[in-house]
Amino acid sequence: MTTGKINVSVENIFPLIKKFLYSDHEIFLRELVSNGTDATLKLKHLISIGEAKVEYGNPVIEIKVDKEGKKIHIIDQGLGMTADEVEKYINQVAFSGAEEFLDKYKDSAKDSGIIGHFGLGFYSAFMVAEKVEIITKSYKDEPAAHWTCDGSPEFTLEPADKTSRGTEIILHIAEDSLEFLEDSKISGLLNKYNKFMPVPIKFGTRTETLPKPEDAPEDYVNETVEIDNIINNPTPAWTKQPSELSDEDYKNFYRELYPMQFEDPLFNIHLNVDYPFNLTGILYFPKLGSDMQIQKDKIQLYQNQVYVTDNVEGIVPEFLTMLKGVIDSPDIPLNVSRSGLQADGAVKKISNYITRKVADKLKALFNENRADFEQKWNDIKIVLEYGMLSEDKFYEKAGAFVLYPTVDNTYFTLEELKEKLKENQTDKDGKLVILYAGNKDAQHSYIETAKEKGYEVLLLDSPIISHLIQKIEGDNSGLTFVRVDSDHIDNLIKKEENTISKLSDKEKETLKTSLETYIPKAYSVQLEAMDSQAAPFIITQPEFMRRMKEMSQSGGGGMFGMGNMPEMYNLIVNTNSDLATSILNTEDKTHQEHLVKQALDLAKLSQNLLKGEALTAFVKRSFEMIK
């Protein structure tokens, strides 16, 4: 037996490792299972190139929990180690990595390096164990070795009687970590971190009933057998080629990733690149609608099929974090807990690649089956519109597939829209005016007025639409978006001809003075000469003010406090209406006030602005009028 002292200057290295990694102490199992997987896959490679003259067989990694003995066993059938290799890789390389880690990060627990880089994967065992044993036999024809360490720099290394190839790690669980002796806890961790590891992982057994033979007698009792409980899927969908997978395969994998998701995704995007970085994965578009709620089921990040995190900020462009699925890349640098990114040029390249790949897929879907794409538009638009706002590279490609629906469910691209509207909706100054509504029901009367003029009205109801149309206007001179209720239709798209007012300038001045006596200050009174059949009172909200307010409320807009400003409206009074003449000529001030308030309430009612006490009073007053 050999005893020794690991050459380390920091005597209390284990408590320090435990302290630095404690916030993520459950990762010990992921690291040890990952090490066993690496050892198994390396053996497979050596056999394939003829360097290892042994049978690969059907290796598994087995986890056993001995609750009574307070031990966890992690057993693999991989390469194994000789005593010299234990001395080199456990006592020297890994421990020197641990020292380097402490030397570099002893003053800060943030951005604490990379586990693999510092060789800390194995030593994460000491976060939960007071003593660790390694019993290992190399694939080479050499004796097995038994290494023991109790969490100090002291270790023992002696021969072992193990005859089968591979490594067994025995963790003697510390008193403050006894929760890890519960089967449910271990099962949960394996399901979280090792669900798609490339080597089968065995945890316990399960009973399975054999099918009844065809020639079995009537009193036959079904036979049951104990079979290994393999908890992982070693060949998940993202490790295969798209040509190997059907639509149903993609849907089944989605259900495997998110067992509590009951709706199928709309479509998927399979990622597969090996230069200038390695990345595979599958992204799914779920049904999103216009709701930008925080998602519970997020994109999962893996490294070589080992789960890392569902915090993919920085790797996946922000607008795509609303998607679901998997990304697997060995080229993403992570911190010690593998739960955050380090700044790295490769990460930006990966993000750009994902953006391009998603845009290309959307364009292909649009071109292959436009009708289907239009049908799905309302379920995906929030992602695409956010992408146009936040990613210039996506914005450049988006013109080929981003759609603008009308209130009558006709869909146009921006270029199609320009061509369709240029003849009828270009104003006297040569500007193309695109009318839109945010709510078909609330703005119904304004939409109908516009349609009577032969104008198209878009339905743009996303919470970020004010930001987006601002960007589109900036990139398309001679084009403006105007919400259909922001002014009278003749003012929204001004043509050459002007309607002549029946009232003289003096009469208009008198009328305005009378109106302002009864109209609340929140309304700016404007007199307009319109068709005599048009509504006498029309309430509008100025496009600029409303848009700035909406942008401020949804983030941005450039005007501090705009979201908290009181609502301001224009009250457009049609000077050619009979009501305007009646108000002007009424000498009875009580009757005049009654006419103005009733007309204002009717205008407010059409804009859904009449509520509460004012609505009750209006209804009561209206019934009085028809007695």
XYZ file of C-alpha atoms in Angstrom:
627
model
C 0.000 0.000 0.000
C 1.175 3.497 -0.842
C 0.364 6.435 1.341
C 1.193 9.962 0.497
C 0.385 13.574 0.625
C -0.920 15.376 -2.372
C 1.493 18.130 -3.319
C -0.746 21.042 -2.479
C 0.032 24.217 -0.594
C -3.513 25.042 0.465
C -4.191 22.730 3.426
C -7.912 23.396 3.552
C -8.487 22.968 -0.158
C -11.598 20.770 0.221
C -13.594 23.159 2.411
C -12.724 25.902 -0.074
C -13.874 23.821 -3.045
C -17.062 23.084 -1.173
C -17.592 26.740 -0.362
C -17.003 27.946 -3.916
C -19.172 25.310 -5.519
C -21.760 25.007 -2.779
C -24.474 26.973 -4.552
C -24.565 24.215 -7.138
C -23.541 21.233 -5.030
C -25.956 18.882 -6.780
C -23.688 18.902 -9.857
C -21.386 16.290 -8.269
C -23.532 13.537 -9.795
C -23.539 15.119 -13.232
C -19.745 15.457 -13.137
C -19.061 11.910 -11.981
C -21.526 10.374 -14.440
C -19.993 12.553 -17.186
C -16.513 11.279 -16.283
C -17.781 7.699 -16.521
C -19.324 8.480 -19.912
C -16.052 9.998 -21.158
C -14.129 6.913 -20.022
C -16.611 4.649 -21.848
C -16.582 6.640 -25.099
C -12.763 6.901 -25.064
C -12.544 3.121 -24.805
C -14.923 2.801 -27.759
C -12.649 5.096 -29.785
C -9.478 3.187 -28.848
C -11.136 -0.071 -29.872
C -12.251 1.462 -33.190
C -8.675 2.529 -34.090
C -7.170 -0.765 -32.928
C -5.319 0.547 -29.868
C -7.414 -1.404 -27.352
C -7.687 -5.155 -27.997
C -10.787 -5.770 -25.877
C -14.502 -6.312 -26.434
C -16.602 -3.162 -26.038
C -19.767 -5.094 -25.165
C -22.857 -3.176 -24.001
C -21.462 -0.941 -21.270
C -23.701 0.987 -18.881
C -23.050 3.440 -16.097
C -24.694 2.290 -12.894
C -25.641 4.360 -9.861
C -26.342 2.540 -6.607
C -27.553 4.114 -3.369
C -26.718 2.403 -0.062
C -28.891 4.376 2.325
C -27.967 2.343 5.394
C -24.242 2.563 4.715
C -24.587 6.240 3.667
C -22.837 5.572 0.367
C -23.383 6.274 -3.328
C -21.622 4.109 -5.949
C -20.999 5.321 -9.512
C -19.771 2.404 -11.636
C -18.641 2.460 -15.268
C -17.212 -0.131 -17.672
C -14.916 2.270 -19.471
C -11.140 2.651 -19.795
C -10.304 2.250 -16.142
C -6.941 3.379 -14.720
C -3.694 1.798 -13.631
C -2.142 2.783 -10.282
C 0.281 5.072 -12.165
C -2.622 6.746 -13.959
C -4.465 7.280 -10.667
C -1.317 8.899 -9.313
C -1.038 11.103 -12.396
C -4.645 12.059 -13.092
C -6.129 12.155 -9.592
C -3.224 13.189 -7.370
C -1.369 15.479 -9.760
C -3.361 16.800 -12.716
C -6.751 17.191 -11.051
C -5.340 18.507 -7.822
C -3.044 20.979 -9.528
C -6.142 22.119 -11.391
C -7.909 22.558 -8.079
C -5.000 24.621 -6.779
C -5.008 26.771 -9.893
C -8.722 27.315 -9.422
C -8.260 28.420 -5.814
C -5.313 30.623 -6.602
C -7.251 32.368 -9.345
C -10.635 32.636 -7.661
C -10.127 32.566 -3.895
C -11.200 36.234 -3.681
C -14.291 35.866 -5.815
C -16.961 33.249 -6.276
C -18.037 34.794 -9.581
C -17.078 33.530 -13.055
C -15.180 30.719 -11.386
C -13.485 29.136 -14.380
C -14.466 25.953 -16.167
C -14.774 22.645 -14.361
C -13.234 20.651 -17.200
C -10.402 23.143 -17.625
C -9.386 23.030 -13.991
C -9.927 19.297 -13.567
C -12.485 19.925 -10.866
C -15.083 17.480 -12.154
C -13.889 14.638 -9.963
C -13.285 16.808 -6.915
C -16.868 18.059 -6.967
C -17.456 14.736 -5.127
C -16.124 16.371 -1.970
C -19.020 18.826 -1.957
C -21.226 16.003 -0.620
C -18.765 13.332 0.589
C -16.532 13.212 3.662
C -14.526 10.368 2.085
C -14.127 9.204 -1.520
C -12.848 5.859 -2.811
C -11.846 4.928 -6.347
C -11.613 1.229 -7.267
C -10.430 0.959 -10.856
C -9.113 -1.620 -13.335
C -7.576 -0.558 -16.626
C -8.396 -2.158 -19.995
C -4.627 -2.827 -20.078
C -3.435 -6.048 -18.468
C -2.423 -4.456 -15.172
C -3.562 -4.852 -11.549
C -6.541 -2.921 -10.221
C -5.972 0.024 -7.886
C -7.806 1.366 -4.827
C -7.465 5.069 -3.961
C -8.917 6.598 -0.793
C -9.007 10.196 0.430
C -10.888 11.667 3.378
C -11.055 15.253 2.202
C -7.584 16.230 3.364
C -4.405 16.203 1.252
C -3.681 12.705 2.665
C -4.463 9.731 0.424
C -3.810 5.977 0.228
C -3.244 3.955 -2.938
C -3.156 0.153 -2.821
C -3.847 -2.849 -5.062
C -7.483 -3.998 -5.392
C -9.033 -7.335 -6.257
C -11.385 -5.888 -8.908
C -11.343 -8.136 -11.984
C -13.754 -6.356 -14.348
C -12.700 -3.398 -16.471
C -13.811 0.091 -15.455
C -14.046 2.378 -12.434
C -16.198 2.426 -9.316
C -16.363 5.618 -7.287
C -17.722 5.310 -3.753
C -18.917 8.449 -1.995
C -19.263 8.331 1.792
C -21.942 10.974 2.147
C -21.372 13.748 4.693
C -23.942 14.479 7.403
C -24.974 17.774 5.775
C -25.753 16.043 2.454
C -27.850 13.040 3.485
C -30.654 14.213 1.184
C -28.639 12.627 -1.668
C -29.279 9.169 -0.231
C -32.945 9.442 -1.242
C -33.773 7.530 -4.428
C -36.162 10.287 -5.498
C -33.408 12.908 -5.216
C -30.916 10.892 -7.283
C -33.585 9.998 -9.819
C -34.501 13.692 -10.143
C -30.860 14.723 -10.704
C -30.254 12.005 -13.294
C -33.416 13.040 -15.103
C -32.355 16.685 -15.022
C -28.700 16.434 -16.012
C -28.190 13.034 -17.633
C -31.467 12.397 -19.464
C -29.755 12.310 -22.857
C -26.249 11.073 -22.007
C -24.718 8.982 -24.832
C -24.129 5.885 -22.652
C -27.047 4.025 -20.986
C -27.408 4.909 -17.290
C -28.815 2.291 -14.952
C -30.507 3.255 -11.703
C -32.220 0.337 -10.044
C -34.484 -2.193 -11.721
C -38.121 -2.347 -12.632
C -40.590 -5.184 -12.936
C -42.011 -5.970 -16.358
C -44.741 -8.472 -17.184
C -43.980 -10.785 -20.124
C -46.685 -11.171 -22.788
C -48.858 -14.291 -22.566
C -47.799 -16.979 -25.101
C -50.388 -17.805 -27.770
C -50.535 -21.485 -26.762
C -50.711 -20.778 -23.013
C -53.366 -22.683 -20.998
C -56.312 -20.757 -19.509
C -54.881 -20.843 -16.011
C -51.542 -19.386 -17.225
C -50.123 -16.762 -14.848
C -48.186 -13.983 -16.587
C -44.504 -14.156 -15.793
C -42.723 -11.079 -14.467
C -39.026 -10.279 -14.799
C -36.693 -7.737 -13.267
C -35.001 -5.589 -15.896
C -32.451 -2.800 -15.648
C -34.036 0.617 -15.231
C -32.287 2.687 -17.899
C -33.199 6.287 -17.144
C -31.779 8.020 -20.231
C -32.195 8.187 -23.997
C -28.630 7.824 -25.377
C -29.589 8.825 -28.937
C -31.912 11.862 -28.700
C -33.321 13.385 -31.880
C -30.790 16.221 -32.112
C -27.896 13.718 -32.473
C -29.442 12.354 -35.676
C -29.587 13.742 -39.203
C -32.819 15.503 -40.272
C -33.191 12.879 -43.041
C -33.502 10.187 -40.338
C -36.423 11.905 -38.601
C -40.111 12.191 -39.459
C -42.493 14.940 -38.302
C -43.791 12.496 -35.702
C -40.224 11.892 -34.417
C -39.789 15.634 -33.866
C -43.123 15.854 -32.047
C -42.287 12.840 -29.866
C -38.971 14.389 -28.898
C -40.766 17.634 -27.997
C -43.006 15.647 -25.636
C -39.915 13.924 -24.206
C -38.350 17.318 -23.482
C -41.520 18.851 -22.072
C -43.807 16.121 -20.680
C -46.255 18.726 -19.339
C -46.735 20.444 -22.715
C -50.001 19.255 -24.220
C -49.988 21.291 -27.440
C -47.811 20.256 -30.360
C -45.313 22.837 -31.624
C -46.056 24.645 -34.888
C -42.783 23.658 -36.548
C -39.149 22.968 -35.755
C -35.706 24.060 -36.935
C -32.906 21.464 -36.879
C -29.465 22.985 -36.265
C -26.331 21.163 -37.404
C -22.958 22.827 -37.969
C -19.376 21.622 -37.530
C -17.395 24.661 -38.738
C -16.192 27.148 -37.477
C -17.736 25.692 -34.293
C -19.659 22.576 -33.356
C -23.352 22.971 -32.670
C -26.380 20.727 -32.984
C -29.907 21.154 -31.729
C -33.594 21.442 -32.457
C -35.623 24.593 -31.841
C -39.415 24.500 -31.712
C -41.908 27.293 -32.358
C -44.709 26.876 -29.793
C -48.023 28.685 -30.095
C -47.366 32.120 -28.611
C -50.054 34.552 -29.750
C -49.546 38.144 -28.603
C -48.744 37.280 -25.005
C -45.135 37.940 -23.976
C -45.377 36.018 -20.707
C -42.331 34.465 -19.071
C -42.020 30.846 -20.133
C -41.608 27.982 -17.712
C -40.292 25.549 -20.331
C -37.211 27.081 -21.888
C -34.513 26.139 -24.393
C -32.095 23.701 -22.776
C -28.328 23.936 -23.257
C -26.238 20.749 -23.371
C -22.542 19.992 -23.766
C -21.946 16.619 -25.409
C -25.425 15.509 -24.291
C -24.865 16.638 -20.676
C -27.482 19.128 -19.478
C -25.950 22.460 -18.487
C -28.662 25.081 -18.018
C -31.849 26.582 -19.393
C -30.340 30.055 -19.137
C -29.274 30.475 -22.762
C -29.005 34.260 -22.724
C -26.150 35.309 -24.984
C -26.023 32.048 -26.930
C -29.525 32.256 -28.354
C -30.560 35.712 -29.623
C -32.921 37.299 -27.119
C -35.966 37.202 -29.397
C -35.617 33.431 -29.812
C -35.589 32.717 -26.081
C -39.385 32.520 -26.437
C -38.863 29.282 -28.374
C -38.330 25.830 -26.890
C -35.904 23.019 -27.648
C -32.273 21.999 -27.261
C -28.861 23.358 -28.209
C -25.755 21.203 -27.786
C -22.266 22.601 -28.280
C -18.873 21.720 -26.798
C -17.580 25.137 -27.884
C -19.522 27.274 -25.433
C -17.306 28.453 -22.541
C -19.037 28.214 -19.172
C -18.246 29.220 -15.629
C -17.573 26.736 -12.858
C -21.201 25.942 -12.154
C -21.868 25.625 -15.885
C -24.784 27.981 -15.436
C -23.446 31.121 -17.069
C -21.420 32.208 -20.066
C -17.965 33.651 -20.261
C -17.434 36.437 -22.774
C -16.187 34.784 -25.924
C -16.087 35.488 -29.656
C -17.400 32.011 -30.458
C -20.597 32.734 -28.562
C -21.440 35.694 -30.816
C -20.763 33.570 -33.898
C -23.084 30.883 -32.557
C -25.789 33.485 -31.870
C -25.440 34.887 -35.403
C -25.600 31.395 -36.893
C -28.809 30.582 -35.028
C -30.364 33.878 -36.176
C -29.470 33.140 -39.814
C -30.643 29.544 -39.631
C -34.021 30.539 -38.155
C -34.515 33.259 -40.797
C -33.655 30.818 -43.614
C -36.090 28.229 -42.246
C -38.910 30.783 -41.973
C -38.305 31.916 -45.538
C -38.401 28.295 -46.749
C -41.651 27.601 -44.867
C -43.193 30.758 -46.331
C -42.174 29.835 -49.885
C -43.169 26.158 -49.598
C -46.680 26.704 -48.209
C -47.722 30.300 -47.837
C -51.308 29.447 -46.881
C -50.087 27.330 -43.947
C -47.621 30.044 -42.928
C -50.413 32.651 -42.948
C -52.562 30.372 -40.806
C -49.792 30.174 -38.197
C -48.905 33.860 -38.356
C -50.768 35.019 -35.245
C -49.063 32.305 -33.189
C -45.519 33.244 -34.211
C -45.665 36.948 -35.027
C -44.545 38.195 -31.607
C -41.216 36.345 -31.961
C -40.602 37.640 -35.477
C -41.614 41.212 -34.729
C -39.365 41.239 -31.659
C -36.571 39.797 -33.801
C -36.946 42.605 -36.333
C -36.592 45.123 -33.523
C -33.673 43.534 -31.726
C -31.506 41.837 -34.371
C -30.371 43.769 -37.446
C -29.311 40.570 -39.238
C -32.794 39.136 -38.758
C -34.430 42.409 -39.816
C -32.509 42.325 -43.107
C -33.956 38.914 -43.966
C -37.429 39.429 -42.483
C -38.888 41.286 -45.474
C -39.103 37.982 -47.331
C -41.566 36.384 -44.895
C -42.922 38.830 -42.277
C -46.623 39.436 -42.897
C -49.012 42.343 -42.389
C -52.634 41.135 -42.088
C -55.662 43.277 -42.860
C -58.796 43.407 -40.729
C -60.340 41.124 -43.392
C -57.658 38.436 -42.919
C -55.712 39.104 -46.087
C -51.936 38.884 -45.666
C -49.275 40.971 -47.393
C -45.513 41.305 -47.208
C -44.349 44.921 -46.921
C -43.400 45.076 -50.619
C -46.774 43.620 -51.645
C -48.486 46.143 -49.388
C -46.655 49.081 -50.965
C -47.652 47.911 -54.439
C -51.275 47.281 -53.425
C -51.812 50.631 -51.678
C -49.759 53.088 -53.715
C -52.551 54.109 -56.095
C -55.310 54.713 -53.555
C -53.505 55.543 -50.312
C -50.866 58.017 -51.432
C -51.634 61.476 -50.099
C -51.322 64.810 -51.889
C -47.679 65.113 -50.752
C -46.735 61.758 -52.303
C -46.540 59.882 -48.991
C -47.918 56.358 -48.803
C -50.226 56.115 -45.781
C -50.701 52.644 -44.250
C -53.770 52.603 -42.035
C -53.969 50.122 -39.199
C -56.161 49.203 -36.251
C -55.055 47.814 -32.909
C -58.447 46.379 -32.010
C -61.083 45.457 -34.593
C -64.030 45.838 -32.214
C -62.960 48.989 -30.391
C -62.117 50.806 -33.634
C -64.920 49.325 -35.725
C -66.591 52.606 -36.767
C -63.255 54.111 -37.887
C -62.401 50.951 -39.861
C -65.785 51.057 -41.611
C -65.344 54.741 -42.509
C -61.933 53.956 -44.046
C -63.291 50.955 -45.952
C -66.110 53.102 -47.371
C -63.358 55.180 -48.987
C -61.887 51.987 -50.481
C -58.899 51.983 -48.131
C -57.225 48.850 -46.719
C -56.816 48.720 -42.923
C -54.207 46.449 -41.331
C -54.726 44.710 -37.995
C -51.526 45.221 -35.967
C -52.150 44.265 -32.356
C -48.798 43.197 -30.894
C -47.679 44.966 -27.704
C -44.494 46.138 -29.445
C -46.087 47.324 -32.681
C -45.434 51.033 -32.005
C -41.698 50.328 -31.758
C -41.710 48.227 -34.908
C -43.588 50.635 -37.171
C -41.256 53.409 -36.008
C -38.305 51.314 -37.232
C -39.981 50.433 -40.539
C -40.817 54.101 -41.205
C -37.183 55.014 -40.541
C -36.041 52.529 -43.170
C -38.723 53.394 -45.750
C -38.878 57.065 -46.665
C -42.189 58.171 -48.127
C -44.144 55.715 -45.994
C -46.046 56.258 -42.759
C -48.212 54.078 -40.520
C -51.255 55.787 -39.012
C -53.783 54.205 -36.681
C -57.235 54.532 -38.156
C -58.713 56.296 -35.110
C -56.017 58.963 -34.836
C -57.886 61.539 -36.949
C -60.769 61.915 -39.345
C -60.155 59.771 -42.413
C -59.884 62.804 -44.733
C -57.079 64.132 -42.539
C -55.295 60.786 -42.375
C -54.965 60.583 -46.149
C -55.205 64.149 -47.401
C -56.175 64.522 -51.033
C -56.207 67.721 -53.119
C -59.890 68.598 -52.816
C -61.129 70.442 -49.721
C -64.697 70.286 -48.467
C -66.198 73.762 -48.089
C -67.626 74.624 -44.676
C -71.254 75.788 -44.411
C -70.225 78.026 -41.491
C -68.384 81.310 -41.820
C -65.144 81.911 -39.919
C -67.026 84.041 -37.386
C -69.680 81.353 -36.871
C -66.942 78.743 -36.387
C -65.281 80.922 -33.774
C -68.596 81.319 -31.896
C -69.277 77.590 -32.117
C -65.822 76.692 -30.783
C -66.199 79.053 -27.827
C -69.559 77.485 -26.958
C -68.203 73.956 -27.263
C -65.167 74.640 -25.077
C -67.502 75.875 -22.325
C -68.875 72.336 -21.900
C -66.062 70.076 -23.179
C -63.500 68.774 -20.566
C -59.912 70.016 -20.881
C -58.693 66.505 -21.877
C -60.246 67.130 -25.316
C -58.765 69.511 -27.877
C -61.683 70.850 -29.961
C -61.022 70.999 -33.716
C -63.562 72.170 -36.296
C -63.438 70.364 -39.642
C -65.572 70.770 -42.773
C -66.580 67.216 -43.712
C -69.309 65.453 -45.625
C -72.680 66.381 -44.078
C -73.449 62.647 -43.616
C -70.280 62.045 -41.571
C -70.525 61.782 -37.774
C -70.965 65.212 -36.134
C -68.519 64.475 -33.269
C -65.466 62.215 -33.692
C -62.929 61.497 -30.936
C -59.380 60.738 -32.081
C -56.059 60.285 -30.322
C -53.083 61.935 -32.020
C -50.817 59.287 -33.601
C -47.566 60.725 -32.264
C -48.717 61.115 -28.656
C -50.417 57.711 -28.526
C -47.462 55.972 -30.146
C -44.934 57.568 -27.800
C -47.061 56.617 -24.814
C -47.346 53.002 -25.986
C -43.610 52.797 -26.660
C -42.841 54.209 -23.227
C -45.138 51.666 -21.564
C -43.575 48.719 -23.411
C -39.997 49.929 -22.947
C -38.170 52.655 -24.852
C -39.745 55.533 -26.732
C -37.104 58.017 -25.729
C -39.413 60.234 -23.674
C -39.096 59.862 -19.924
C -42.371 59.493 -18.073
C -44.470 59.380 -21.248
C -46.242 56.217 -20.081
C -47.605 58.060 -17.034
C -48.985 61.040 -18.967
C -52.771 61.577 -18.832
C -54.693 60.578 -21.946
C -55.189 63.439 -24.435
C -57.765 63.350 -27.231
C -58.901 65.457 -30.153
C -62.612 66.142 -30.549
C -63.293 66.763 -34.234
C -66.585 68.561 -34.832
C -68.058 68.388 -38.326
C -69.080 71.961 -39.157
C -71.273 70.711 -42.016
C -73.408 68.514 -39.725
C -76.936 69.536 -38.683
C -75.931 69.108 -35.058
C -73.165 71.736 -35.342
C -75.708 74.209 -36.735
C -78.193 73.359 -33.955
C -75.589 73.906 -31.223
C -74.552 77.217 -32.797
C -78.115 78.544 -33.132
C -79.489 77.369 -29.762
C -79.968 80.333 -27.460
C -81.103 78.211 -24.514
C -77.795 77.532 -22.754
C -79.200 74.564 -20.818
C -80.377 72.938 -24.037
C -77.087 73.802 -25.747
C -75.124 72.109 -22.937
C -77.441 69.110 -23.151
C -76.800 68.745 -26.912
C -73.010 69.021 -26.520
C -72.792 66.527 -23.648
C -75.048 63.995 -25.373
C -73.036 64.230 -28.604
C -69.740 63.966 -26.709
C -70.979 60.903 -24.813
C -72.046 59.250 -28.085
C -68.570 59.904 -29.521
C -66.968 58.536 -26.334
C -69.220 55.491 -26.494
C -67.957 54.701 -30.008
C -64.372 54.763 -28.673
C -65.178 52.671 -25.585
C -64.314 55.677 -23.408
C -67.662 55.964 -21.649
C -67.538 54.044 -18.381
C -68.785 53.969 -14.803
C -70.793 56.921 -13.528
C -70.657 58.765 -16.864
C -72.099 55.749 -18.692
C -74.910 55.377 -16.121
C -75.808 59.071 -16.480
C -75.742 58.805 -20.292
C -78.090 55.810 -20.335
C -80.500 57.523 -17.929
C -80.450 60.724 -19.991
C -81.012 58.799 -23.224
C -84.076 57.025 -21.824
C -85.485 60.397 -20.735
C -85.179 61.618 -24.335
C -87.326 58.795 -25.775
C -90.122 58.856 -23.195
